[in-house]
Amino acid sequence: MIFDNIKKFIKENDLPLYRIAQVREAVYHKGVSSWEEAVNLPADLREKLKKNFKILSFDVITVQSSKLDLVFKALLRLNDGNRIETVLMKPGKTWSVCVSSQAGCPLGCAFCATGKMGFKRHLTDEEISDQVLFWYQFLRKHNLGERVSNIVFMGMGEPLLNYVNVVKAIETLSCADYLNIGQRHISVSTSGIADKFFNLAQDLPQVNLALSLHNADDEERTRLMPVNRKYNLETVKEKLEEYIARTGREVFIEYTVIEGENNSPAHVRKLGKWINSIKDNYLLHVNLIACNPAVGKAVATDESTVKKFASALKAMNINVSIRKSLGSDISAACGQLAAKEKNKK
Ligand code: SAH
Ligand code: SF4
């Protein structure tokens, strides 16, 4: 929902202005998922709101839960029939939401299920922020905990290709009047749309930036990620340096380890060299992710392969951690979101 529309409605209908705070309380504190549940409002107002506003801008088709770990995945139907997926997970003590920024993705990375389905359309800022509002309602309804603590733009789509709506959604999500999620707890992951890095530094300097690299050789990276043709390693490096100079923030380099594809000693050396060539590279932190089975060459990579890769990078004085990717049993892990029919129960 866009809360400004409710404010306008209350003003235009000459309702008492304290109703605005009451609606806000019901939606963003109580986490009601229908106007009927907003019992702090008079019945006639609940009725009016029901006629005029949907709390969520989409319908929830299914929610699946992982048996292996604390992960939930929801399949959503947008107003025009397009479908997207969003994930709630508890990798540690707090809840994180993985949001989608587009229905599908135009960039077609060789290892990603979202890329395989092609591009449908950009999501509106409302459709993006509502994914988090939905999971907030879900946590409340199932007594799973108080709140969503972190948001990662690692769902479907390339967030920096939908820049304006992503920025608007982040502003809404971090607004103290609504869900109040600190911008330092929000991360944007990009395949390297380098000409938007500086915009992000200016508009949202507190938000974390994660760059999906996956290969430090131009030719090979282009094969895995066709976007490298437009923004090659040199361009990405240059724009990353500008970003770091402006924000002084740590940047995460995402590297999905794909057995036999990007994990040889030569790959480690190239990656290390690329990172060490970047100004202020002490601010770079490599996150290694085991490849999840998705499409094409994406087959599961075992943990020992990832650990070996990590040790080799450490030996080159590079900050590195291994990121656990959760929810693979319900196809909710990195690169597995596709919103296919078969997810319907
Ligand atoms: N489009 C953005 C954000 C969404 S993808 C991006 O590419 O960064 C989120 C992360 O999942 C990216 O780092 C992406 O490279 C990674 N990913 C895609 N397919 C994967 C797979 N099969 N296994 C593991 N990670 C994958
Ligand atoms: Fe798009 Fe990211 Fe998937 Fe590449 S990895 S196809 S950029 S969603």
Short mmCIF file of C-alpha atoms and ligand atoms in Angstrom, two decimals:
data_model
loop_
_atom_site.label_atom_id
_atom_site.label_comp_id
_atom_site.label_asym_id
_atom_site.label_seq_id
_atom_site.Cartn_x
_atom_site.Cartn_y
_atom_site.Cartn_z
CA MET A 1 0.00 0.00 0.00
CA ILE A 2 0.98 3.60 -0.48
CA PHE A 3 0.16 5.18 2.83
CA ASP A 4 -0.04 8.69 1.39
CA ASN A 5 -3.21 7.61 -0.42
CA ILE A 6 -4.83 6.76 2.92
CA LYS A 7 -3.82 10.12 4.34
CA LYS A 8 -5.37 11.84 1.34
CA PHE A 9 -8.54 9.79 1.65
CA ILE A 10 -8.98 10.64 5.32
CA LYS A 11 -8.47 14.34 4.65
CA GLU A 12 -10.75 14.42 1.62
CA ASN A 13 -13.53 12.67 3.52
CA ASP A 14 -13.27 15.17 6.40
CA LEU A 15 -12.49 12.40 8.86
CA PRO A 16 -10.65 13.28 12.06
CA LEU A 17 -6.91 13.43 11.39
CA TYR A 18 -6.10 11.13 14.32
CA ARG A 19 -7.53 8.33 12.18
CA ILE A 20 -4.32 8.52 10.12
CA ALA A 21 -2.26 7.48 13.15
CA GLN A 22 -4.76 4.74 13.95
CA VAL A 23 -4.57 3.25 10.46
CA ARG A 24 -0.78 3.46 10.62
CA GLU A 25 -0.86 1.65 13.97
CA ALA A 26 -3.06 -1.12 12.55
CA VAL A 27 -1.01 -1.68 9.39
CA TYR A 28 2.58 -1.08 10.47
CA HIS A 29 2.50 -2.08 14.16
CA LYS A 30 -0.26 -4.64 14.51
CA GLY A 31 0.45 -5.99 11.03
CA VAL A 32 -3.22 -6.58 10.13
CA SER A 33 -3.73 -8.40 6.86
CA SER A 34 -7.36 -7.35 6.36
CA TRP A 35 -9.30 -4.24 7.29
CA GLU A 36 -11.66 -6.39 9.40
CA GLU A 37 -8.76 -7.09 11.74
CA ALA A 38 -8.16 -3.36 12.31
CA VAL A 39 -10.35 -3.33 15.40
CA ASN A 40 -8.88 -0.07 16.65
CA LEU A 41 -10.90 1.64 13.89
CA PRO A 42 -14.66 2.23 13.89
CA ALA A 43 -16.65 -0.26 11.80
CA ASP A 44 -17.79 2.32 9.23
CA LEU A 45 -14.22 3.41 8.54
CA ARG A 46 -13.11 -0.20 8.20
CA GLU A 47 -15.88 -0.66 5.66
CA LYS A 48 -14.83 2.45 3.70
CA LEU A 49 -11.19 1.39 3.69
CA LYS A 50 -12.16 -2.07 2.51
CA LYS A 51 -14.04 -0.59 -0.44
CA ASN A 52 -11.20 1.69 -1.46
CA PHE A 53 -7.86 0.14 -0.52
CA LYS A 54 -6.06 -3.17 -0.57
CA ILE A 55 -3.44 -3.49 2.18
CA LEU A 56 -1.23 -5.48 -0.19
CA SER A 57 -0.99 -4.67 -3.88
CA PHE A 58 -0.86 -8.37 -4.85
CA ASP A 59 -2.51 -11.68 -3.98
CA VAL A 60 -0.60 -14.36 -2.16
CA ILE A 61 -0.98 -17.65 -4.03
CA THR A 62 1.07 -19.99 -1.83
CA VAL A 63 3.56 -19.93 1.01
CA GLN A 64 5.95 -22.87 1.20
CA SER A 65 8.15 -23.63 4.18
CA SER A 66 11.53 -25.29 4.12
CA LYS A 67 12.05 -28.50 6.05
CA LEU A 68 15.77 -28.03 6.22
CA ASP A 69 16.01 -24.56 7.66
CA LEU A 70 14.02 -21.53 8.67
CA VAL A 71 12.95 -20.34 5.25
CA PHE A 72 9.58 -19.45 3.74
CA LYS A 73 8.86 -18.64 0.13
CA ALA A 74 5.73 -16.92 -1.14
CA LEU A 75 4.42 -16.95 -4.68
CA LEU A 76 2.56 -13.71 -5.45
CA ARG A 77 0.17 -12.75 -8.22
CA LEU A 78 0.45 -9.13 -9.32
CA ASN A 79 -2.54 -7.14 -10.54
CA ASP A 80 -1.74 -7.82 -14.18
CA GLY A 81 -1.35 -11.58 -13.63
CA ASN A 82 2.45 -11.63 -13.54
CA ARG A 83 3.95 -13.72 -10.78
CA ILE A 84 6.90 -13.14 -8.52
CA GLU A 85 8.47 -14.83 -5.53
CA THR A 86 9.77 -13.43 -2.25
CA VAL A 87 11.59 -15.18 0.59
CA LEU A 88 11.66 -14.84 4.38
CA MET A 89 14.60 -16.45 6.17
CA LYS A 90 16.33 -16.62 9.50
CA PRO A 91 20.02 -17.14 8.81
CA GLY A 92 20.95 -16.18 12.38
CA LYS A 93 18.99 -14.66 15.21
CA THR A 94 16.90 -12.26 13.12
CA TRP A 95 14.61 -12.38 10.11
CA SER A 96 15.68 -11.25 6.65
CA VAL A 97 13.50 -10.73 3.62
CA CYS A 98 14.79 -11.33 0.11
CA VAL A 99 12.77 -9.08 -2.22
CA SER A 100 12.26 -9.11 -5.96
CA SER A 101 12.65 -5.91 -7.95
CA GLN A 102 11.44 -7.15 -11.34
CA ALA A 103 9.16 -9.88 -12.65
CA GLY A 104 11.83 -11.95 -14.41
CA CYS A 105 15.13 -10.40 -15.43
CA PRO A 106 16.46 -9.23 -18.79
CA LEU A 107 20.11 -10.08 -18.07
CA GLY A 108 20.07 -13.83 -18.61
CA CYS A 109 22.99 -14.99 -16.45
CA ALA A 110 23.86 -18.57 -17.38
CA PHE A 111 23.36 -19.98 -13.87
CA CYS A 112 20.17 -18.20 -12.76
CA ALA A 113 16.58 -19.48 -12.99
CA THR A 114 15.15 -15.94 -12.97
CA GLY A 115 17.33 -14.99 -15.94
CA LYS A 116 16.08 -18.04 -17.81
CA MET A 117 12.44 -16.92 -17.64
CA GLY A 118 13.20 -13.62 -19.38
CA PHE A 119 11.92 -10.18 -18.50
CA LYS A 120 8.26 -9.45 -17.82
CA ARG A 121 8.30 -5.99 -16.24
CA HIS A 122 9.66 -3.71 -13.53
CA LEU A 123 7.90 -3.84 -10.17
CA THR A 124 6.38 -0.66 -8.80
CA ASP A 125 7.80 0.75 -5.57
CA GLU A 126 4.57 -0.38 -3.88
CA GLU A 127 4.97 -3.97 -5.11
CA ILE A 128 8.52 -3.99 -3.74
CA SER A 129 7.79 -2.55 -0.30
CA ASP A 130 4.62 -4.64 0.05
CA GLN A 131 6.70 -7.83 -0.09
CA VAL A 132 8.25 -6.81 3.23
CA LEU A 133 4.90 -5.70 4.64
CA PHE A 134 3.50 -9.13 3.75
CA TRP A 135 6.25 -10.95 5.66
CA TYR A 136 5.78 -8.59 8.59
CA GLN A 137 2.11 -9.63 8.69
CA PHE A 138 3.18 -13.27 8.38
CA LEU A 139 5.58 -13.04 11.35
CA ARG A 140 2.83 -11.44 13.44
CA LYS A 141 0.18 -13.95 12.45
CA HIS A 142 2.38 -16.95 13.21
CA ASN A 143 3.99 -15.51 16.33
CA LEU A 144 7.40 -15.98 14.81
CA GLY A 145 8.95 -12.82 16.18
CA GLU A 146 8.55 -9.11 16.26
CA ARG A 147 9.93 -7.78 13.06
CA VAL A 148 11.90 -7.99 9.86
CA SER A 149 15.47 -6.86 10.60
CA ASN A 150 17.18 -7.04 7.22
CA ILE A 151 16.24 -6.70 3.60
CA VAL A 152 18.29 -7.99 0.69
CA PHE A 153 17.53 -7.18 -2.95
CA MET A 154 18.56 -10.68 -4.03
CA GLY A 155 15.25 -11.96 -5.29
CA MET A 156 14.10 -11.82 -8.89
CA GLY A 157 15.45 -9.10 -11.12
CA GLU A 158 18.22 -6.55 -11.36
CA PRO A 159 17.46 -3.75 -8.86
CA LEU A 160 19.68 -1.13 -10.51
CA LEU A 161 17.74 -1.47 -13.77
CA ASN A 162 14.63 -0.45 -11.81
CA TYR A 163 16.49 2.26 -9.97
CA VAL A 164 13.81 4.87 -9.28
CA ASN A 165 11.28 2.40 -7.88
CA VAL A 166 13.90 0.59 -5.82
CA VAL A 167 15.03 3.88 -4.22
CA LYS A 168 11.43 4.87 -3.50
CA ALA A 169 10.72 1.46 -1.95
CA ILE A 170 13.82 1.69 0.26
CA GLU A 171 12.79 5.16 1.39
CA THR A 172 9.36 3.82 2.36
CA LEU A 173 10.75 0.73 4.11
CA SER A 174 13.23 2.75 6.14
CA CYS A 175 10.76 5.50 7.03
CA ALA A 176 10.26 5.75 10.82
CA ASP A 177 6.50 6.14 10.28
CA TYR A 178 6.20 2.76 8.59
CA LEU A 179 8.35 -0.37 8.96
CA ASN A 180 11.38 1.63 10.13
CA ILE A 181 14.09 -0.71 8.79
CA GLY A 182 17.43 1.07 9.02
CA GLN A 183 19.15 1.63 5.67
CA ARG A 184 22.29 -0.02 7.05
CA HIS A 185 20.22 -3.20 7.28
CA ILE A 186 19.26 -3.05 3.61
CA SER A 187 21.50 -4.51 0.86
CA VAL A 188 21.23 -4.06 -2.88
CA SER A 189 22.82 -6.78 -4.99
CA THR A 190 23.71 -5.94 -8.58
CA SER A 191 25.18 -7.80 -11.50
CA GLY A 192 27.21 -4.65 -12.11
CA ILE A 193 25.06 -1.86 -13.58
CA ALA A 194 28.05 0.40 -12.98
CA ASP A 195 26.58 3.71 -14.10
CA LYS A 196 24.14 3.56 -11.19
CA PHE A 197 26.71 2.99 -8.42
CA PHE A 198 27.34 6.69 -7.92
CA ASN A 199 23.62 7.50 -7.90
CA LEU A 200 23.22 4.98 -5.13
CA ALA A 201 26.12 6.53 -3.22
CA GLN A 202 24.40 9.92 -3.45
CA ASP A 203 20.81 8.86 -2.87
CA LEU A 204 21.22 6.08 -0.30
CA PRO A 205 24.77 6.16 1.11
CA GLN A 206 23.83 3.98 4.10
CA VAL A 207 22.52 1.10 2.02
CA ASN A 208 24.95 -1.80 1.49
CA LEU A 209 26.11 -2.54 -2.02
CA ALA A 210 26.85 -6.10 -3.15
CA LEU A 211 28.40 -6.75 -6.55
CA SER A 212 27.85 -10.14 -8.19
CA LEU A 213 31.20 -10.82 -9.83
CA HIS A 214 31.52 -14.59 -10.29
CA ASN A 215 34.53 -14.29 -12.58
CA ALA A 216 37.45 -11.88 -12.90
CA ASP A 217 38.20 -12.65 -16.54
CA ASP A 218 36.29 -10.53 -19.05
CA GLU A 219 35.76 -13.20 -21.64
CA GLU A 220 34.64 -15.81 -19.15
CA ARG A 221 32.49 -13.35 -17.21
CA THR A 222 30.71 -12.36 -20.40
CA ARG A 223 29.90 -16.00 -21.03
CA LEU A 224 28.40 -16.35 -17.56
CA MET A 225 26.92 -12.86 -17.36
CA PRO A 226 26.19 -11.19 -20.72
CA VAL A 227 25.84 -7.84 -18.89
CA ASN A 228 29.67 -7.83 -18.77
CA ARG A 229 29.64 -6.78 -22.42
CA LYS A 230 28.14 -3.45 -21.47
CA TYR A 231 29.85 -3.02 -18.09
CA ASN A 232 33.15 -4.88 -18.20
CA LEU A 233 35.56 -5.44 -15.33
CA GLU A 234 37.45 -2.22 -15.99
CA THR A 235 34.27 -0.10 -15.96
CA VAL A 236 32.95 -1.85 -12.86
CA LYS A 237 36.27 -1.27 -11.10
CA GLU A 238 36.33 2.42 -11.99
CA LYS A 239 32.76 2.99 -10.79
CA LEU A 240 33.36 0.93 -7.66
CA GLU A 241 36.32 3.14 -6.76
CA GLU A 242 34.13 6.24 -7.17
CA TYR A 243 31.46 4.63 -5.01
CA ILE A 244 33.92 3.76 -2.25
CA ALA A 245 35.57 7.20 -2.37
CA ARG A 246 32.16 8.81 -1.94
CA THR A 247 30.70 6.55 0.77
CA GLY A 248 33.69 5.05 2.59
CA ARG A 249 31.48 1.98 2.95
CA GLU A 250 32.41 -1.67 2.79
CA VAL A 251 31.33 -3.34 -0.48
CA PHE A 252 30.51 -7.02 -0.80
CA ILE A 253 31.73 -9.02 -3.78
CA GLU A 254 29.45 -11.99 -4.39
CA TYR A 255 31.15 -14.96 -5.99
CA THR A 256 29.11 -18.07 -6.71
CA VAL A 257 31.53 -20.95 -6.88
CA ILE A 258 30.62 -23.16 -9.81
CA GLU A 259 32.60 -26.40 -9.88
CA GLY A 260 34.83 -26.67 -12.94
CA GLU A 261 33.69 -23.25 -14.15
CA ASN A 262 35.26 -20.54 -11.98
CA ASN A 263 37.14 -22.28 -9.17
CA SER A 264 40.57 -23.21 -10.57
CA PRO A 265 43.82 -21.81 -9.08
CA ALA A 266 44.00 -19.49 -12.11
CA HIS A 267 40.53 -18.13 -11.26
CA VAL A 268 41.58 -17.49 -7.67
CA ARG A 269 44.69 -15.65 -8.84
CA LYS A 270 42.71 -13.48 -11.27
CA LEU A 271 40.10 -12.65 -8.66
CA GLY A 272 42.76 -11.78 -6.10
CA LYS A 273 44.61 -9.64 -8.61
CA TRP A 274 41.45 -7.77 -9.63
CA ILE A 275 40.53 -7.06 -6.02
CA ASN A 276 44.02 -6.00 -5.06
CA SER A 277 44.11 -3.59 -8.00
CA ILE A 278 41.16 -1.62 -6.60
CA LYS A 279 41.81 1.53 -4.58
CA ASP A 280 40.91 1.12 -0.89
CA ASN A 281 40.40 -2.58 -1.42
CA TYR A 282 40.53 -3.19 2.34
CA LEU A 283 36.85 -2.19 2.13
CA LEU A 284 36.04 -5.09 -0.17
CA HIS A 285 34.69 -8.28 1.30
CA VAL A 286 34.20 -11.42 -0.77
CA ASN A 287 31.15 -13.57 -0.03
CA LEU A 288 31.46 -17.01 -1.50
CA ILE A 289 28.23 -18.85 -2.27
CA ALA A 290 28.00 -22.49 -3.26
CA CYS A 291 26.18 -22.71 -6.56
CA ASN A 292 22.59 -23.87 -6.23
CA PRO A 293 21.10 -26.12 -8.88
CA ALA A 294 19.11 -23.84 -11.18
CA VAL A 295 19.65 -23.87 -14.93
CA GLY A 296 22.29 -24.80 -17.49
CA LYS A 297 25.69 -25.19 -15.90
CA ALA A 298 24.37 -24.42 -12.43
CA VAL A 299 24.76 -27.65 -10.49
CA ALA A 300 25.21 -27.90 -6.74
CA THR A 301 28.74 -27.17 -5.56
CA ASP A 302 29.85 -29.02 -2.44
CA GLU A 303 31.11 -27.26 0.65
CA SER A 304 34.68 -28.50 0.47
CA THR A 305 35.16 -26.90 -2.96
CA VAL A 306 33.99 -23.56 -1.57
CA LYS A 307 36.21 -23.90 1.50
CA LYS A 308 39.25 -24.58 -0.66
CA PHE A 309 38.50 -21.49 -2.72
CA ALA A 310 38.14 -19.44 0.46
CA SER A 311 41.52 -20.57 1.83
CA ALA A 312 43.24 -19.71 -1.43
CA LEU A 313 41.78 -16.21 -1.35
CA LYS A 314 42.71 -15.73 2.29
CA ALA A 315 46.27 -16.59 1.37
CA MET A 316 46.15 -13.54 -0.92
CA ASN A 317 45.13 -11.34 2.04
CA ILE A 318 41.56 -10.95 0.89
CA ASN A 319 38.62 -10.63 3.29
CA VAL A 320 36.39 -13.56 2.61
CA SER A 321 33.43 -15.37 4.13
CA ILE A 322 31.26 -18.23 3.02
CA ARG A 323 27.60 -17.34 2.82
CA LYS A 324 25.10 -20.03 3.55
CA SER A 325 22.37 -20.10 0.99
CA LEU A 326 19.15 -21.30 2.60
CA GLY A 327 15.96 -22.89 1.32
CA SER A 328 17.17 -25.03 -1.56
CA ASP A 329 14.62 -27.78 -0.80
CA ILE A 330 11.82 -25.37 -1.76
CA SER A 331 13.80 -23.69 -4.56
CA ALA A 332 14.09 -20.55 -2.47
CA ALA A 333 17.88 -20.23 -2.51
CA CYS A 334 19.96 -17.74 -4.54
CA GLY A 335 19.28 -18.00 -8.23
CA GLN A 336 16.34 -20.39 -7.87
CA LEU A 337 13.40 -17.98 -7.93
CA ALA A 338 11.32 -18.36 -11.04
CA ALA A 339 7.62 -18.19 -10.07
CA LYS A 340 6.73 -21.19 -12.13
CA GLU A 341 3.24 -22.68 -12.31
CA LYS A 342 4.51 -25.80 -10.64
CA ASN A 343 4.98 -23.88 -7.39
CA LYS A 344 1.21 -23.82 -7.13
CA LYS A 345 -0.09 -26.23 -4.56
N1 SAH B 1 20.23 -9.36 -10.11
C1 SAH B 1 20.96 -9.18 -8.93
C2 SAH B 1 20.23 -9.62 -7.68
C3 SAH B 1 19.48 -10.93 -7.71
S1 SAH B 1 20.39 -12.41 -7.83
C4 SAH B 1 22.31 -9.83 -9.02
O1 SAH B 1 22.53 -10.59 -9.95
O2 SAH B 1 23.16 -9.52 -8.19
C5 SAH B 1 21.06 -12.64 -6.21
C6 SAH B 1 22.36 -13.42 -6.16
O3 SAH B 1 22.18 -14.80 -6.49
C7 SAH B 1 23.40 -12.88 -7.13
O4 SAH B 1 24.65 -12.76 -6.49
C8 SAH B 1 23.42 -13.97 -8.18
O5 SAH B 1 24.59 -13.98 -8.93
C9 SAH B 1 23.24 -15.20 -7.33
N2 SAH B 1 22.87 -16.43 -8.07
C10 SAH B 1 22.20 -16.52 -9.23
N3 SAH B 1 22.07 -17.83 -9.60
C11 SAH B 1 22.67 -18.56 -8.64
C12 SAH B 1 22.86 -19.97 -8.42
N4 SAH B 1 22.38 -20.88 -9.28
N5 SAH B 1 23.50 -20.36 -7.30
C13 SAH B 1 23.97 -19.45 -6.41
N6 SAH B 1 23.82 -18.12 -6.55
C14 SAH B 1 23.18 -17.68 -7.66
FE1 SF4 B 2 19.24 -11.28 -13.40
FE2 SF4 B 2 20.73 -11.39 -11.15
FE3 SF4 B 2 19.67 -13.63 -12.24
FE4 SF4 B 2 21.65 -12.38 -13.49
S1 SF4 B 2 21.75 -13.35 -11.45
S2 SF4 B 2 19.80 -13.16 -14.46
S3 SF4 B 2 21.18 -10.25 -13.04
S4 SF4 B 2 18.54 -11.92 -11.36
#
